[in-house]
Tab-separated table of C-alpha atoms in Angstrom:
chain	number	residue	atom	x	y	z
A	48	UNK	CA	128.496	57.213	65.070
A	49	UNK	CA	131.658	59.060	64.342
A	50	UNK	CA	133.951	61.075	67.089
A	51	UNK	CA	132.518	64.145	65.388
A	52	UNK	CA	128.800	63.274	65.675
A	53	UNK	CA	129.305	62.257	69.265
A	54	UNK	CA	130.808	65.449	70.583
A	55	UNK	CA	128.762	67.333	69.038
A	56	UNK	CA	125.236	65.402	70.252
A	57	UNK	CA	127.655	65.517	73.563
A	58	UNK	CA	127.760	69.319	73.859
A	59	UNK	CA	124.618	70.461	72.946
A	60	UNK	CA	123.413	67.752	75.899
A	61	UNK	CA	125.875	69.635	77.728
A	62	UNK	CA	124.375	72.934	76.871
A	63	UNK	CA	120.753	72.437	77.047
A	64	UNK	CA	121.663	70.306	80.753
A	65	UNK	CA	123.383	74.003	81.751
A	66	UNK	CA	120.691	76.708	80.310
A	67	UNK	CA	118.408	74.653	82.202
A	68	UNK	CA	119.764	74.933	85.430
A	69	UNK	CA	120.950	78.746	85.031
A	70	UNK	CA	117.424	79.201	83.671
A	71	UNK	CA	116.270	77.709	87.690
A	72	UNK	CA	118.616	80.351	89.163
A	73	UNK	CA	117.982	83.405	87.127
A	74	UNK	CA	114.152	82.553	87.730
A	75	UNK	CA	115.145	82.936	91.525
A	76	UNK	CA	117.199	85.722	90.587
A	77	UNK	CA	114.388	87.820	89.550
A	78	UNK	CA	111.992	86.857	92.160
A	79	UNK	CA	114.454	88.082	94.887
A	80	UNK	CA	115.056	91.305	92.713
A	81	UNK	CA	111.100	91.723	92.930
A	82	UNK	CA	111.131	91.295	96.291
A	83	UNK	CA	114.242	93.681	96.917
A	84	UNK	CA	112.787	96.298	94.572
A	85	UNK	CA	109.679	96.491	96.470
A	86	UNK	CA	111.491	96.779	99.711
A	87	UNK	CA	113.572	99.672	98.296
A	88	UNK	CA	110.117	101.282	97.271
A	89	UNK	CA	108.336	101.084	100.644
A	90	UNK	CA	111.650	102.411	102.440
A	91	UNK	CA	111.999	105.215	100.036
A	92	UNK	CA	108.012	105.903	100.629
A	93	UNK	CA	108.618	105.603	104.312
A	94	UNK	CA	111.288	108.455	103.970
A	95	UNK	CA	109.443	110.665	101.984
A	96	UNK	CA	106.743	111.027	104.355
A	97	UNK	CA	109.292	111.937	107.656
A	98	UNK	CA	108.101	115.659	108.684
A	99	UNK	CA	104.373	114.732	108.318
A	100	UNK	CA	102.038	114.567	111.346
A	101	UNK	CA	101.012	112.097	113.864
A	102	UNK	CA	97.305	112.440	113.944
A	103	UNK	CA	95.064	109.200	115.509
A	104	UNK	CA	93.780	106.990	112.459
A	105	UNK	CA	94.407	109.589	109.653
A	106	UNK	CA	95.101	107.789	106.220
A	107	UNK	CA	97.569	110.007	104.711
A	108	UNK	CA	98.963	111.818	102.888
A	109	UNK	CA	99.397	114.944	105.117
A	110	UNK	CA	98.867	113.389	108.732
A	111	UNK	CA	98.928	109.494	109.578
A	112	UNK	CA	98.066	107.125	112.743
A	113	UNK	CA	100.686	104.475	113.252
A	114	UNK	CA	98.723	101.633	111.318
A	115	UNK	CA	97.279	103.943	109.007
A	116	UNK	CA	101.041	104.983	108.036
A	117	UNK	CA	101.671	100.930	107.219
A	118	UNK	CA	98.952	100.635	105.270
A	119	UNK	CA	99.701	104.293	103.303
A	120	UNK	CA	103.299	103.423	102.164
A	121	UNK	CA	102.424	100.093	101.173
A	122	UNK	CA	99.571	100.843	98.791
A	123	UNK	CA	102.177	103.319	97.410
A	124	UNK	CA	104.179	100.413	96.485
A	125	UNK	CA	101.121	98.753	94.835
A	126	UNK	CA	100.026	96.253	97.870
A	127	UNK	CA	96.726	96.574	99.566
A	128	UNK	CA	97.360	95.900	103.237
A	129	UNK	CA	94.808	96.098	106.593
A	130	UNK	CA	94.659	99.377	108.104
A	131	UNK	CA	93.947	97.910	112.043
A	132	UNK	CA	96.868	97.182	113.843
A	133	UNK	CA	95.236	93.999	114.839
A	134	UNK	CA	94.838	92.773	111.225
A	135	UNK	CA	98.425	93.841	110.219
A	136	UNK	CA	99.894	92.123	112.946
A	137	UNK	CA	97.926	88.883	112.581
A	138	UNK	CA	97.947	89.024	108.676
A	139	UNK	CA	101.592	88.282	107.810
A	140	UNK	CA	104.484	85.968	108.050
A	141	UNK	CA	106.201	86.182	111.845
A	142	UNK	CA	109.806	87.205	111.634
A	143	UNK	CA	112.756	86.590	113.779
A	144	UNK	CA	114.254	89.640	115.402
A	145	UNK	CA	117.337	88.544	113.764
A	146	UNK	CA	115.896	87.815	110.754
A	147	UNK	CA	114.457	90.963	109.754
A	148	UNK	CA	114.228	92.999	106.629
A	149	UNK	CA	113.587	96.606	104.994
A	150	UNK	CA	110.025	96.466	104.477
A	151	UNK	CA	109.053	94.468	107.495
A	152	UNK	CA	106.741	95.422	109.975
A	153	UNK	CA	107.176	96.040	113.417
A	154	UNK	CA	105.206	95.974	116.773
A	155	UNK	CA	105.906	97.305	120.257
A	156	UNK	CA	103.803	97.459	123.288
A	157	UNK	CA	103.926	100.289	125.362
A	158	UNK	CA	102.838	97.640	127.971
A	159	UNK	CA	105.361	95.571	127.197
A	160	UNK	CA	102.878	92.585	126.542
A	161	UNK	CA	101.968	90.698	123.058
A	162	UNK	CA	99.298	93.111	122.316
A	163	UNK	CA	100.876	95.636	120.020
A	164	UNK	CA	100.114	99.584	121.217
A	165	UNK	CA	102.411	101.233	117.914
A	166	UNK	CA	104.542	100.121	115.098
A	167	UNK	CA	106.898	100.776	112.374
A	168	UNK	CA	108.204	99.855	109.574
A	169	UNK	CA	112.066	99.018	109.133
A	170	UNK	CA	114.521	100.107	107.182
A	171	UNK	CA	117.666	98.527	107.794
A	172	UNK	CA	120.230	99.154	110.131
A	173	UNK	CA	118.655	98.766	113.291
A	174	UNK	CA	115.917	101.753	112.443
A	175	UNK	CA	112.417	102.060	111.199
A	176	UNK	CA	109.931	104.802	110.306
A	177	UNK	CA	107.027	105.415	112.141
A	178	UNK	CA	104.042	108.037	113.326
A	179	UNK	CA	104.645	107.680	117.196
A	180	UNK	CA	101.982	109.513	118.726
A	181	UNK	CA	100.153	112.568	119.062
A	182	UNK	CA	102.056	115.813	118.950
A	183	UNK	CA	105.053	114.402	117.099
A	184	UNK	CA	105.650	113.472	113.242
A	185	UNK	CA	106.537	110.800	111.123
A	186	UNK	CA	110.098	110.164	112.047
A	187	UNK	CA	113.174	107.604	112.114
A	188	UNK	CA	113.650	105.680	115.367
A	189	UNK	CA	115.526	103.070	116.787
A	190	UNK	CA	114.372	99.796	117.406
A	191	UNK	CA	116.483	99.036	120.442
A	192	UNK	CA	115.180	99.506	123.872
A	193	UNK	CA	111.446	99.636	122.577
A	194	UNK	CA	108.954	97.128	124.203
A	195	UNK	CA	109.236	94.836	120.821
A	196	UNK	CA	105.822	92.317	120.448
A	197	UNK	CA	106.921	91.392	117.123
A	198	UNK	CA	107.295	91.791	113.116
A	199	UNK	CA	105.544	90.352	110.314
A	200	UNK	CA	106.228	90.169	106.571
A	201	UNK	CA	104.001	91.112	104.227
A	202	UNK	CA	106.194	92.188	101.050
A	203	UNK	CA	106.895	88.452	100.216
């Protein structure tokens, strides 16, 4: 084999070696983009809905009750969720308080037990969306300060 033959077999080992590994990373790449892009689309659905009414167990779109809100912005986004409070919060993956992100959803009890009473959904920043309760609309809120019982992710 001359000098010539072996750099070149050399280098296109070294090439195929490298696409192969970039190919691993952009595959991880684009499965975090998925993920990101569908937590920008059930933030921006969140938003759009601020201004609409609280009204017990109503599925959208012009009044919502605080599960039913969940369960509205994510089929928006193309994901079929529960619409029970109960189901959301036992159907996806626990997350840390300090681990959360937009798209995640939230649970508080006005009790301040496990047994969620309301939710949200947040957005980043320390802030979710939610429909809080009769006479009041769909609105941004804090998350501090609120009886937390938990979040869940389903958007993986």
């Amino acid at each position: 084999m001359t000098k010539r033959d072996w750099i070149r077999k050399s280098t296109i080992g070294l090439l195929l070696s490298t696409s192969l590994l970039l190919g691993g990373q952009v595959g991880q790449a684009a499965s975090y983009s998925q993920n990101s892009a569908m937590s920008e689309t059930i933030v921006h659905t969140a938003k759009s809905l601020i201004g609409k009414d609280y009204q017990y167990k109503a599925e959208g779109p012009e009044s919502f009750g605080s599960a039913q809100f969940a369960t509205y912005v994510y089929k928006q986004a193309g994901m079929r969720i529960a619409n029970t409070m109960t189901a959301l919060y036992s159907g996806g993956t626990p997350v840390g308080r300090n681990e959360l992100q937009a798209g995640d959803l939230l649970f508080f009890s006005s009790s301040g037990g496990s047994k969620p009473t309301y939710m949200g959904i947040y957005i980043g920043g320390g802030l979710m969306v939610h429909a809080p309760r009769p006479g009041d609309v769909v609105r941004i809120a804090k998350i501090s300060g609120r009886p937390y019982a938990g979040a869940v992710r389903i958007a993986d």
